[in-house]
Short mmCIF file of C-alpha atoms in Angstrom, two decimals:
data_model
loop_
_atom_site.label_atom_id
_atom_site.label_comp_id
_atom_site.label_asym_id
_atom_site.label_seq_id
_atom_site.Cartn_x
_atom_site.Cartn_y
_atom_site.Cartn_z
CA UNK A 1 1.54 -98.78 -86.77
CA UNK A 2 0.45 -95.53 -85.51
CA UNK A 3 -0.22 -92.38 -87.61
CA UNK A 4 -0.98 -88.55 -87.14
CA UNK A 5 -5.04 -89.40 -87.36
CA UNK A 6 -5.17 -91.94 -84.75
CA UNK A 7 -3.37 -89.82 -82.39
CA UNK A 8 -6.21 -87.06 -83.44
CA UNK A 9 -8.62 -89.60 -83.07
CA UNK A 10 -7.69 -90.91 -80.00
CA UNK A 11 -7.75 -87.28 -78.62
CA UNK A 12 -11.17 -86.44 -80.03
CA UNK A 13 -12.89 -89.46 -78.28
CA UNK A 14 -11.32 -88.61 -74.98
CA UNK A 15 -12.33 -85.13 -75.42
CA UNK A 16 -15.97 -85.91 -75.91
CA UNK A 17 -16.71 -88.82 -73.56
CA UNK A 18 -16.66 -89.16 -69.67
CA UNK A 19 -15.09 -92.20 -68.64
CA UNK A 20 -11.96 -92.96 -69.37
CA UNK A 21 -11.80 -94.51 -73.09
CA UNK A 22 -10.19 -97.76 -73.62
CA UNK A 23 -6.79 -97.32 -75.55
CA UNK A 24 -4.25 -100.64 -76.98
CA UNK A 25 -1.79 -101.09 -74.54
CA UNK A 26 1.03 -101.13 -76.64
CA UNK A 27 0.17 -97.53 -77.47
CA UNK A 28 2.82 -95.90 -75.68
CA UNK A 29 5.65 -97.51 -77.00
CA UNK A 30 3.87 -97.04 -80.42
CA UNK A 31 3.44 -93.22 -79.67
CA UNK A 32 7.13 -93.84 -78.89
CA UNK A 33 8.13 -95.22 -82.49
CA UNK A 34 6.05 -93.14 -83.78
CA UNK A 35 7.61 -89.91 -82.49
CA UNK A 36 11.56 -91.50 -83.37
CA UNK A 37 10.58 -92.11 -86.85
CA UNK A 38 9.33 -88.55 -87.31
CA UNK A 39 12.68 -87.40 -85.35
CA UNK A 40 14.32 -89.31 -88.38
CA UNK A 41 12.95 -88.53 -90.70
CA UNK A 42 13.51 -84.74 -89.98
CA UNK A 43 16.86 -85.52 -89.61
CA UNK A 44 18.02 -87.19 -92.40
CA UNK A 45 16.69 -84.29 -94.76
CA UNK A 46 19.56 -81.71 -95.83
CA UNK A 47 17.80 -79.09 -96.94
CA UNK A 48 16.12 -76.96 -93.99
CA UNK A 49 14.17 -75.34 -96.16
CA UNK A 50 12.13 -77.72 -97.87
CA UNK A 51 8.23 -77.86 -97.92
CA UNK A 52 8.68 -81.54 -96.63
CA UNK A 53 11.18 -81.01 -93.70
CA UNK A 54 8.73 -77.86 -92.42
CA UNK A 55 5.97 -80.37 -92.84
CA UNK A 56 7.79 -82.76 -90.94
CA UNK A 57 8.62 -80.52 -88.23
CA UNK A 58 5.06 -79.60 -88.10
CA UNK A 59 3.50 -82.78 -87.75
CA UNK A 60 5.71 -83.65 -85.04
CA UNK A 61 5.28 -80.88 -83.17
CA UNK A 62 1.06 -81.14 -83.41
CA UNK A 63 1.60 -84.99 -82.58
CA UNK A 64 3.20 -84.30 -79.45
CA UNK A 65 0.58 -81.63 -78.55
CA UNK A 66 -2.30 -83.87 -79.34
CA UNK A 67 -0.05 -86.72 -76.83
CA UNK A 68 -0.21 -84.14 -74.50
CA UNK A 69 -3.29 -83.35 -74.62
CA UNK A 70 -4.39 -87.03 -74.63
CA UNK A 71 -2.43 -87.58 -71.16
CA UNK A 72 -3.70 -84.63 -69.83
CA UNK A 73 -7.64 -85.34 -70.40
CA UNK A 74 -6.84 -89.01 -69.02
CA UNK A 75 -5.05 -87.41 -65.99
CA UNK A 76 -8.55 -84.97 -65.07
CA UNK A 77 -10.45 -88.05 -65.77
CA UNK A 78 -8.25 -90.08 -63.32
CA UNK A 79 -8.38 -87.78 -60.79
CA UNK A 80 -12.36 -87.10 -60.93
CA UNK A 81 -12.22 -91.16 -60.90
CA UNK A 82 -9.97 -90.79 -57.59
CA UNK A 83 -12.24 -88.56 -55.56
CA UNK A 84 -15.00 -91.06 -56.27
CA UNK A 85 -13.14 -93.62 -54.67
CA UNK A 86 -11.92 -91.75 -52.01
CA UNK A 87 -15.77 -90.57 -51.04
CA UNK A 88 -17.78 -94.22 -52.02
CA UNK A 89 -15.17 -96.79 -51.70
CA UNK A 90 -15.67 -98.05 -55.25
CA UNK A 91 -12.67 -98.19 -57.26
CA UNK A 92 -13.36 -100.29 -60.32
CA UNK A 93 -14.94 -97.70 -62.91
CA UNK A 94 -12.44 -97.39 -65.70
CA UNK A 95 -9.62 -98.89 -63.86
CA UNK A 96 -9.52 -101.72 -66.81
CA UNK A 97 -9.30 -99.27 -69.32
CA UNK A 98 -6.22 -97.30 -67.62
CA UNK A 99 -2.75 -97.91 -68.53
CA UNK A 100 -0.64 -99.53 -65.77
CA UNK A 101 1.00 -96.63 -64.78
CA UNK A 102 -2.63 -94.97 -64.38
CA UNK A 103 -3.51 -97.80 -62.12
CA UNK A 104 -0.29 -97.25 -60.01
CA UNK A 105 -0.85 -93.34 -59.66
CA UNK A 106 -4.67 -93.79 -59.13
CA UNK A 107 -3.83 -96.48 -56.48
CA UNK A 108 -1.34 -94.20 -54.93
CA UNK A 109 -3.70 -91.38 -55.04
CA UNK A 110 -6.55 -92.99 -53.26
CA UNK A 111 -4.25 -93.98 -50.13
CA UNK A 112 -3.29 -90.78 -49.97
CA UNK A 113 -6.40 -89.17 -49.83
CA UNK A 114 -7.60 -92.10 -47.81
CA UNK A 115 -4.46 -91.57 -45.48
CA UNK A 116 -5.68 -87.65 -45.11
CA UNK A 117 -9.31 -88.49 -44.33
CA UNK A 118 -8.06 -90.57 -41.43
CA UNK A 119 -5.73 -87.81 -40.10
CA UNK A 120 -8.73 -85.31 -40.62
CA UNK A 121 -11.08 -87.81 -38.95
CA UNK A 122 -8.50 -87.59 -36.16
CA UNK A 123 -8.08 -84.48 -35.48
CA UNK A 124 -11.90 -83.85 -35.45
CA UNK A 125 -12.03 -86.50 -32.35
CA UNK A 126 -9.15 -85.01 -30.79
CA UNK A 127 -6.79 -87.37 -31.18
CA UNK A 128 -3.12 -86.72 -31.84
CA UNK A 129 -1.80 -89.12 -34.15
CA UNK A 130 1.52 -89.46 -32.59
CA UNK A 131 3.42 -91.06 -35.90
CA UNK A 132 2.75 -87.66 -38.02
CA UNK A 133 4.64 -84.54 -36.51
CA UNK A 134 6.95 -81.91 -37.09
CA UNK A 135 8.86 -80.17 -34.30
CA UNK A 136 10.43 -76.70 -35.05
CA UNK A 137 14.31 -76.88 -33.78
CA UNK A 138 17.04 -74.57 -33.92
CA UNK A 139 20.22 -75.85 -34.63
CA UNK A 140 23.77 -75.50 -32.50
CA UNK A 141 25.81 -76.06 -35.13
CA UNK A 142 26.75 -76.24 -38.98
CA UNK A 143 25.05 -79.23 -40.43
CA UNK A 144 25.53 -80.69 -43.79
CA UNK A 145 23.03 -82.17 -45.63
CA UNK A 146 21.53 -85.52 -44.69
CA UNK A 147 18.31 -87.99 -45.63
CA UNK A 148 15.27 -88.24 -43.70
CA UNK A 149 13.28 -91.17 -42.47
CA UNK A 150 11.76 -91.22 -45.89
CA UNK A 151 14.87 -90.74 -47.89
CA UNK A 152 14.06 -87.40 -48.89
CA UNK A 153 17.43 -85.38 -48.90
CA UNK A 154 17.25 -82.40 -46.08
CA UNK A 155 19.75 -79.26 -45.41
CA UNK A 156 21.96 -78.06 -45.53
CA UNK A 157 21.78 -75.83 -41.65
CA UNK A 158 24.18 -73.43 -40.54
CA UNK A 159 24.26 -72.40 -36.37
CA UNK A 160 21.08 -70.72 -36.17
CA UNK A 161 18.85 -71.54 -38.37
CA UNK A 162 15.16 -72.84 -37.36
CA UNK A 163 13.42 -75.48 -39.15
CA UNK A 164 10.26 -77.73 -39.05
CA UNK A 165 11.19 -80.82 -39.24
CA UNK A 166 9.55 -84.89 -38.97
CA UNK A 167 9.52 -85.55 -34.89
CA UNK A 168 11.80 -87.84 -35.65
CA UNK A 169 14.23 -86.41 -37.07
CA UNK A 170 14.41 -83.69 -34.83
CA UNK A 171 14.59 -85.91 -31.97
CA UNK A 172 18.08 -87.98 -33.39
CA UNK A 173 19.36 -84.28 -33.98
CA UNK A 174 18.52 -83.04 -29.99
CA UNK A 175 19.86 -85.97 -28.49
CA UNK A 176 23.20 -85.79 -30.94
CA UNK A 177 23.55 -81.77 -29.36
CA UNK A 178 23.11 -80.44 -32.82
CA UNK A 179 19.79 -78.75 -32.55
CA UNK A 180 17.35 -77.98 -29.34
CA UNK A 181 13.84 -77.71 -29.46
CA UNK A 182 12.30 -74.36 -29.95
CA UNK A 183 9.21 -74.65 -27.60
CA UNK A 184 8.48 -77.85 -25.47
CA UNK A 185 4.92 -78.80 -25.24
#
């Protein structure tokens, strides 16, 4: 079970080491009894002005600070760890020692970048990547709001109003007579 000095703990050897440090697993959901047994605790006591309950409160409070500094320190370390990758290709330093959503975020983080290197790379050779684009449209009518090609939710327009959106999107909303292109390359 999980106490106040292993969260300190935990906190003071992330603090002082490089690499990410290599923490149980199941600490999360400990963290997460943890912090519901304090909640308890605090709440079953009547009187609001006891030594214990403002002790309680207390230690609660620091524990979630020293959580959030713990996930913040791993975060810096994950994203130093990510700009490695990105530049050398090698991905495996600390990845064993991150938490699973760690690996998912640091996976997603190196596409990303990986993703933006090759558009950079593009433009440098003068190539237009024709799947990435935004075309600036003004729109003919009211429009209410609607979901992208990625599911993000866009609008609402009114008659009038110019916007920047995926080539796409723009295109399904010119040949609909909703919108017209602003300038035509």
């Amino acid at each position: 079970m999980l106490v106040y000095e292993d969260l300190y703990e935990l906190l003071r050897k992330e603090k002082y080491s490089e690499s990410l440090q290599q923490i149980d697993k199941n600490f999360l959901s400990d963290f997460s009894v943890y912090l519901k047994g304090l909640r308890e605790e605090n709440s079953n006591n009547s009187d609001l002005f006891s030594d214990s309950v403002l002790e309680g409160k207390k230690q609660m409070e620091n524990s979630i600070a020293l959580f959030k500094g713990l996930i913040l320190r791993r975060k810096k370390k994950l994203l130093q760890l990510v700009f490695v990758a990105a530049e050398t290709g090698i991905m495996k330093r600390d990845y064993e020692n991150m938490f699973d959503f760690e690996k998912r975020m640091f996976d997603n983080l190196v596409r990303t970048l990986e993703a933006g290197d090759k558009e950079l790379s593009s433009i440098l050779n003068g190539k237009k990547d024709s799947k990435i684009g935004y075309k600036m449209i003004i729109f003919n009518e009211n429009i209410e709001q609607f979901v992208d090609m990625d599911g993000n939710l866009i609008g609402p327009f009114s008659k009038g109003n110019l916007a920047n959106l995926d080539s796409k999107v723009c295109d399904i909303l010119v040949s609909g007579g909703k919108a017209t292109f602003v300038d035509e390359d």
